[in-house]
Amino acid sequence: MLNLVITLRQKTHEVWHSRFVRSVAVIATGTAGAQAITMAFAPLITRLYGPEAYGVQGTFMAILGVAVPIGALAYPISIVLPRRDEEALGIIQLSVCVSVFVAALLALGLWLVGEVAISILEIESVGDFIYLVPVAMLLAAWKQIAQEWLIRKKEFGVIARSALATSGILNSARALAGFVHPVGAVLIVLATLVEALHTLLMLIGIRKRTTIDRTEPSEVSKVSIIELARRHRDFPLYRAPQIMINAASQSLPVLMLSAFFGPSTAGFYMLSIMVMGMPTALVGMAVSDVFYARITEAAHNGENLSRHILRATGVLAVIGLIPFSIVMFFGPWMFSLVFGAEWSVAGEYARWLAFFFFFNLVNKPSNAAVPVLGIQRGLLFYEVLSTGGKVAGFLLGFYWLNSDIWAVATFSIIGVFAYGGVMLWIYLRAVRWDRDARISQ
């Protein structure tokens, strides 16, 4: 018994002092503070604005969520991969140029056919605020560029502190504006401005905390931006469409609920995904950011990738089991108690979405390993099938079962099977990578 206790203490000491766990803890702490601020303000903000204002904001964010992945054509994700900083800096220049071009192109398109797009998508509730999408998309692209550089330099503390400060400022502004003019337009404007604030805070951190490593001789500086674009072409060809399709699958329920049932129903859904996404934002994204840097390093060092993926996935499963189970059983009662009786429908949505978000959480390590394994084309194929299935399930619930709750439920269930399938596929590809690495040694 004494030996068991000593062994457990040694293992606990090793885990806590590992660089990976400490890095996750840093980001998770900042994210936890940001989420705590959001949840502390949520009961006040939901009472000030109401479901309809949340629905208008949700519609705008759904459109933005689909646009953001093409903002820099996913080139920023590749900033972490090169061995040398000089090539990473070239990718940053490429990403900035691409983001400006895409934003200008989208702005031109909206200027020409914006009114037609609003009418076709039945998003009149957003109105002229749709013209803010190119601005918000550009700012989001720059934010991602800054964040990927910080991940590369392992400055996770800067990411955590900027998230914490942004959350405090954003929620304070929402609350103050809610007392004066509680409408969805205010939430949309603040959602756009917060992208600029978050980017600025990370750029300040980059200036203070990061340096460029020029110790290794390299000819990367001679490589043109066009050559870098060609070298990393799998990101715009496969990863950008995959992320956009995934974002569309997340955004379509908001747009469809708004079109079929009105903005109030979309507001219920927005609140439910905000609450259910907290474990993913708190722990999942922290693990994903740190794990991406760690598994890239592991691949460079010839380590066992499948073991890393399996271990991180198991840890997230244990972490997510209890909170999601509680929502499955007590969702409607919890939402009514915390946010007010009118939000009980959001609790019904959350009960079903708990299954979906649990698998979304445990999928983070697998998803982070995709660029390292070089299987982005396969991930795009999966995303097309997954999104088609989830949208079909949502339409089945609406047209056949004639119920918004059943539409959300079928969407969630199909999503669970899709996540399970892709995690198994990525793990098997990691096993093959490990086998090939051993043979080549």
XYZ file of N, CA, C and O in Angstrom, residues 162-277:
464
model
N -4.378 37.722 -22.845
C -5.159 38.499 -23.814
C -6.612 38.043 -23.843
O -7.529 38.866 -23.960
N -6.843 36.729 -23.722
C -8.216 36.226 -23.675
C -8.948 36.724 -22.436
O -10.122 37.102 -22.494
N -8.250 36.744 -21.313
C -8.851 37.198 -20.057
C -9.226 38.680 -20.131
O -10.339 39.073 -19.768
N -8.304 39.502 -20.613
C -8.572 40.937 -20.705
C -9.688 41.231 -21.704
O -10.568 42.071 -21.451
N -9.679 40.535 -22.843
C -10.710 40.749 -23.857
C -12.088 40.409 -23.323
O -13.057 41.145 -23.549
N -12.194 39.302 -22.606
C -13.483 38.896 -22.049
C -14.005 39.924 -21.050
O -15.200 40.263 -21.057
N -13.125 40.434 -20.213
C -13.558 41.417 -19.234
C -14.075 42.686 -19.878
O -15.142 43.210 -19.505
N -13.352 43.178 -20.868
C -13.758 44.412 -21.542
C -15.046 44.202 -22.342
O -15.965 45.030 -22.306
N -15.124 43.081 -23.077
C -16.295 42.815 -23.912
C -17.561 42.701 -23.080
O -18.592 43.330 -23.389
N -17.523 41.905 -22.031
C -18.729 41.695 -21.236
C -19.131 42.941 -20.461
O -20.332 43.199 -20.272
N -18.168 43.732 -20.015
C -18.494 44.999 -19.369
C -19.197 45.930 -20.353
O -20.190 46.591 -20.008
N -18.687 45.980 -21.589
C -19.309 46.829 -22.614
C -20.710 46.345 -22.950
O -21.634 47.157 -23.130
N -20.900 45.027 -23.039
C -22.240 44.488 -23.297
C -23.233 44.897 -22.207
O -24.361 45.300 -22.495
N -22.799 44.769 -20.976
C -23.691 45.093 -19.863
C -24.024 46.575 -19.841
O -25.203 46.953 -19.691
N -23.030 47.436 -19.999
C -23.283 48.871 -19.975
C -24.187 49.291 -21.129
O -25.124 50.083 -20.938
N -23.912 48.757 -22.325
C -24.747 49.090 -23.474
C -26.159 48.546 -23.317
O -27.122 49.154 -23.802
N -26.289 47.413 -22.625
C -27.604 46.817 -22.431
C -28.539 47.680 -21.604
O -29.770 47.650 -21.797
N -27.999 48.438 -20.685
C -28.832 49.339 -19.891
C -29.326 50.520 -20.719
O -30.360 51.111 -20.413
N -28.574 50.861 -21.786
C -28.916 52.036 -22.589
C -29.712 51.651 -23.836
O -30.751 52.254 -24.129
N -29.232 50.636 -24.567
C -29.853 50.290 -25.847
C -29.731 48.787 -26.086
O -28.875 48.326 -26.850
N -30.559 47.965 -25.458
C -30.418 46.500 -25.519
C -30.986 45.886 -26.800
O -32.066 45.297 -26.813
N -30.256 46.016 -27.896
C -30.690 45.445 -29.174
C -29.555 44.610 -29.762
O -28.394 44.744 -29.373
N -29.908 43.776 -30.739
C -28.927 42.897 -31.348
C -27.824 43.641 -32.078
O -26.690 43.160 -32.163
N -28.127 44.838 -32.617
C -27.123 45.613 -33.343
C -25.927 45.942 -32.448
O -24.779 45.935 -32.896
N -26.190 46.224 -31.188
C -25.108 46.532 -30.242
C -24.194 45.321 -30.084
O -22.959 45.450 -30.090
N -24.777 44.147 -29.946
C -23.982 42.929 -29.798
C -23.137 42.655 -31.036
O -21.998 42.183 -30.938
N -23.673 42.970 -32.222
C -22.933 42.750 -33.469
C -21.720 43.675 -33.553
O -20.602 43.247 -33.874
N -21.931 44.946 -33.233
C -20.824 45.911 -33.297
C -19.731 45.534 -32.293
O -18.533 45.573 -32.606
N -20.139 45.172 -31.100
C -19.155 44.789 -30.086
C -18.406 43.524 -30.489
O -17.201 43.400 -30.234
N -19.100 42.576 -31.121
C -18.439 41.346 -31.577
C -17.378 41.648 -32.623
O -16.350 40.949 -32.703
N -17.588 42.682 -33.428
C -16.593 43.081 -34.432
C -15.413 43.787 -33.778
O -14.248 43.493 -34.064
N -15.709 44.709 -32.875
C -14.645 45.476 -32.225
C -13.749 44.598 -31.356
O -12.550 44.858 -31.220
N -14.326 43.542 -30.774
C -13.535 42.703 -29.875
C -12.443 41.955 -30.630
O -11.391 41.634 -30.063
N -12.647 41.680 -31.921
C -11.596 41.034 -32.718
C -10.376 41.944 -32.810
O -9.225 41.481 -32.705
N -10.618 43.254 -33.006
C -9.511 44.204 -33.069
C -8.795 44.299 -31.729
O -7.549 44.325 -31.668
N -9.550 44.323 -30.643
C -8.955 44.411 -29.315
C -8.097 43.192 -29.008
O -6.957 43.324 -28.528
N -8.630 42.007 -29.291
C -7.905 40.764 -28.999
C -6.601 40.701 -29.797
O -5.543 40.326 -29.271
N -6.674 41.085 -31.066
C -5.475 41.088 -31.906
C -4.437 42.059 -31.368
O -3.237 41.739 -31.295
N -4.873 43.256 -30.981
C -3.948 44.270 -30.463
C -3.240 43.785 -29.207
O -2.016 43.958 -29.057
N -3.969 43.150 -28.311
C -3.371 42.659 -27.068
C -2.320 41.585 -27.344
O -1.254 41.559 -26.715
N -2.598 40.699 -28.303
C -1.611 39.666 -28.630
C -0.387 40.255 -29.327
O 0.741 39.809 -29.099
N -0.584 41.268 -30.174
C 0.556 41.909 -30.830
C 1.457 42.603 -29.816
O 2.695 42.587 -29.955
N 0.854 43.208 -28.804
C 1.655 43.816 -27.736
C 2.483 42.740 -27.021
O 3.666 42.928 -26.732
N 1.846 41.602 -26.749
C 2.563 40.497 -26.114
C 3.686 39.961 -26.988
O 4.773 39.621 -26.496
N 3.459 39.881 -28.298
C 4.496 39.410 -29.225
C 5.698 40.350 -29.199
O 6.855 39.909 -29.165
N 5.423 41.640 -29.198
C 6.508 42.622 -29.194
C 7.362 42.520 -27.931
O 8.593 42.672 -27.972
N 6.709 42.227 -26.812
C 7.423 42.185 -25.536
C 8.085 40.840 -25.256
O 9.144 40.796 -24.614
N 7.475 39.728 -25.730
C 7.893 38.422 -25.224
C 8.566 37.511 -26.242
O 9.133 36.495 -25.860
N 8.509 37.824 -27.534
C 9.057 36.879 -28.509
C 10.261 37.464 -29.239
O 10.384 38.674 -29.409
N 11.128 36.570 -29.687
C 12.285 36.933 -30.493
C 12.364 35.987 -31.685
O 11.748 34.908 -31.688
N 13.115 36.387 -32.686
C 13.278 35.572 -33.889
C 14.599 34.825 -33.797
O 15.655 35.426 -33.575
N 14.535 33.517 -33.943
C 15.725 32.677 -33.851
C 16.451 32.665 -35.201
O 15.939 32.132 -36.185
N 17.630 33.262 -35.244
C 18.424 33.292 -36.473
C 19.754 32.554 -36.291
O 20.734 32.824 -36.989
N 19.787 31.655 -35.301
C 21.051 30.976 -34.976
C 21.440 29.949 -36.025
O 22.622 29.689 -36.233
N 20.420 29.341 -36.697
C 20.726 28.316 -37.681
C 20.881 28.951 -39.056
O 20.031 29.747 -39.469
N 21.916 28.617 -39.802
C 22.060 29.146 -41.159
C 20.925 28.638 -42.037
O 20.514 27.486 -41.945
N 20.414 29.513 -42.848
C 19.258 29.119 -43.655
C 19.204 29.934 -44.936
O 19.645 31.077 -44.994
N 18.652 29.335 -45.975
C 18.413 30.050 -47.218
C 16.938 30.377 -47.382
O 16.501 30.761 -48.463
N 16.184 30.229 -46.268
C 14.736 30.431 -46.345
C 14.402 31.853 -46.741
O 13.424 32.117 -47.416
N 15.259 32.825 -46.334
C 14.976 34.228 -46.624
C 14.929 34.485 -48.132
O 14.356 35.468 -48.578
N 15.582 33.615 -48.911
C 15.577 33.773 -50.360
C 14.316 33.200 -50.995
O 14.077 33.397 -52.180
N 13.532 32.466 -50.224
C 12.330 31.849 -50.763
C 11.242 32.913 -50.892
O 10.956 33.646 -49.952
N 10.645 33.012 -52.056
C 9.624 34.030 -52.288
C 8.307 33.620 -51.638
O 8.084 32.457 -51.283
N 7.425 34.598 -51.496
C 6.094 34.330 -50.950
C 5.346 33.351 -51.855
O 4.611 32.488 -51.378
N 5.555 33.468 -53.145
C 4.881 32.554 -54.086
C 5.349 31.120 -53.852
O 4.543 30.177 -53.880
N 6.634 30.947 -53.608
C 7.155 29.602 -53.331
C 6.595 29.057 -52.027
O 6.255 27.864 -51.932
N 6.480 29.901 -51.004
C 5.881 29.464 -49.734
C 4.417 29.096 -49.933
O 3.934 28.121 -49.337
N 3.711 29.863 -50.738
C 2.303 29.548 -51.023
C 2.183 28.197 -51.711
O 1.283 27.408 -51.409
N 3.116 27.912 -52.627
C 3.089 26.617 -53.315
C 3.449 25.483 -52.367
O 2.835 24.420 -52.390
N 4.455 25.724 -51.508
C 4.939 24.692 -50.599
C 3.860 24.269 -49.605
O 3.776 23.103 -49.225
N 3.048 25.209 -49.186
C 2.001 24.924 -48.194
C 0.607 24.980 -48.829
O -0.375 25.344 -48.169
N 0.516 24.597 -50.086
C -0.743 24.730 -50.818
C -1.842 23.813 -50.297
O -3.024 24.040 -50.587
N -1.482 22.762 -49.539
C -2.530 21.875 -49.029
C -3.431 22.586 -48.019
O -4.576 22.165 -47.808
N -2.963 23.672 -47.426
C -3.798 24.401 -46.475
C -4.945 25.131 -47.171
O -6.099 24.976 -46.764
N -4.701 25.940 -48.215
C -5.855 26.538 -48.903
C -6.669 25.534 -49.711
O -7.888 25.705 -49.868
N -6.004 24.492 -50.220
C -6.725 23.529 -51.055
C -7.634 22.614 -50.241
O -8.741 22.270 -50.688
N -7.171 22.196 -49.060
C -7.911 21.198 -48.295
C -8.350 21.686 -46.911
O -9.498 21.487 -46.518
N -7.425 22.353 -46.170
C -7.776 22.706 -44.800
C -8.770 23.861 -44.735
O -9.706 23.839 -43.930
N -8.587 24.889 -45.566
C -9.523 26.016 -45.550
C -10.953 25.581 -45.899
O -11.900 25.938 -45.183
N -11.156 24.798 -46.980
C -12.517 24.313 -47.244
C -13.060 23.441 -46.115
O -14.252 23.514 -45.780
N -12.187 22.606 -45.516
C -12.643 21.742 -44.424
C -13.124 22.564 -43.237
O -14.189 22.304 -42.662
N -12.347 23.591 -42.857
C -12.735 24.425 -41.724
C -14.003 25.204 -42.050
O -14.885 25.375 -41.202
N -14.102 25.686 -43.289
C -15.289 26.443 -43.680
C -16.541 25.563 -43.655
O -17.596 25.980 -43.183
N -16.406 24.339 -44.147
C -17.546 23.422 -44.139
C -17.933 23.069 -42.707
O -19.116 23.003 -42.354
N -16.914 22.852 -41.856
C -17.192 22.577 -40.447
C -17.908 23.752 -39.787
O -18.865 23.577 -39.026
N -17.427 24.974 -40.082
C -18.081 26.167 -39.537
C -19.503 26.287 -40.053
O -20.417 26.688 -39.311
N -19.698 25.936 -41.332
C -21.043 25.983 -41.897
C -21.962 24.995 -41.187
O -23.137 25.295 -40.916
N -21.438 23.814 -40.863
C -22.255 22.820 -40.166
C -22.637 23.298 -38.770
O -23.690 22.940 -38.248
N -21.756 24.128 -38.151
C -22.070 24.690 -36.840
C -23.031 25.871 -36.968
O -23.847 26.121 -36.070
N -22.907 26.610 -38.076
C -23.692 27.834 -38.241
C -25.077 27.580 -38.834
O -26.010 28.344 -38.567
N -25.211 26.537 -39.644
C -26.483 26.291 -40.317
C -27.666 26.134 -39.352
O -28.751 26.640 -39.637
N -27.504 25.436 -38.209
C -28.641 25.368 -37.289
C -29.145 26.739 -36.851
O -30.357 26.949 -36.725
N -28.228 27.681 -36.624
C -28.641 29.031 -36.230
C -29.432 29.686 -37.345
O -30.519 30.253 -37.119
N -28.891 29.611 -38.580
C -29.577 30.222 -39.710
C -30.922 29.551 -39.993
O -31.914 30.226 -40.297
N -30.958 28.231 -39.886
C -32.198 27.505 -40.183
C -33.244 27.728 -39.100
O -34.434 27.892 -39.398
N -32.828 27.730 -37.845
C -33.785 28.010 -36.774
C -34.341 29.424 -36.896
O -35.531 29.661 -36.660
N -33.481 30.362 -37.284
C -33.933 31.736 -37.463
C -34.924 31.835 -38.611
O -35.941 32.535 -38.508
N -34.638 31.132 -39.710
C -35.518 31.197 -40.876
C -36.836 30.462 -40.645
O -37.905 30.931 -41.047
N -36.773 29.285 -39.977
C -37.964 28.456 -39.804
C -38.826 28.867 -38.610
O -40.050 28.797 -38.658
N -38.165 29.287 -37.516
C -38.898 29.529 -36.272
C -38.776 30.962 -35.738
O -39.411 31.309 -34.761
N -37.891 31.778 -36.344
C -37.728 33.155 -35.896
C -36.471 33.360 -35.078
O -35.855 32.410 -34.583
N -36.052 34.631 -34.917
C -34.796 34.921 -34.212
C -34.783 34.507 -32.740
O -33.719 34.232 -32.191
N -35.944 34.456 -32.093
C -35.962 34.057 -30.681
C -35.487 32.622 -30.503
O -34.716 32.309 -29.590
N -35.940 31.735 -31.394
C -35.507 30.334 -31.338
C -34.010 30.229 -31.591
O -33.308 29.451 -30.932
N -33.520 31.029 -32.542
C -32.080 31.048 -32.781
C -31.334 31.552 -31.549
O -30.222 31.093 -31.252
N -31.945 32.484 -30.813
C -31.342 32.976 -29.579
C -31.227 31.895 -28.524
O -30.217 31.817 -27.806
N -32.259 31.045 -28.409
C -32.187 29.919 -27.478
C -31.010 29.009 -27.833
O -30.260 28.554 -26.965
N -30.868 28.738 -29.123
C -29.791 27.854 -29.572
C -28.428 28.489 -29.316
O -27.481 27.810 -28.891
N -28.319 29.800 -29.552
C -27.051 30.501 -29.321
C -26.606 30.383 -27.867
O -25.436 30.142 -27.575
N -27.547 30.570 -26.948
C -27.189 30.475 -25.529
C -26.760 29.055 -25.179
O -25.805 28.847 -24.427
N -27.476 28.077 -25.728
C -27.146 26.684 -25.395
C -25.760 26.305 -25.894
O -24.991 25.658 -25.177
N -25.389 26.727 -27.100
C -24.064 26.359 -27.597
C -22.977 27.179 -26.893
O -21.843 26.717 -26.766
N -23.324 28.384 -26.432
C -22.340 29.150 -25.670
C -22.000 28.444 -24.366
O -20.826 28.306 -24.002
N -23.023 27.940 -23.683
C -22.799 27.254 -22.416
C -22.154 25.895 -22.650
O -21.192 25.521 -21.969
N -22.647 25.143 -23.631
C -22.109 23.811 -23.879
C -20.700 23.857 -24.454
O -19.941 22.899 -24.337
N -20.350 24.970 -25.077
C -19.010 25.099 -25.619
C -17.972 25.496 -24.593
O -16.770 25.546 -24.910
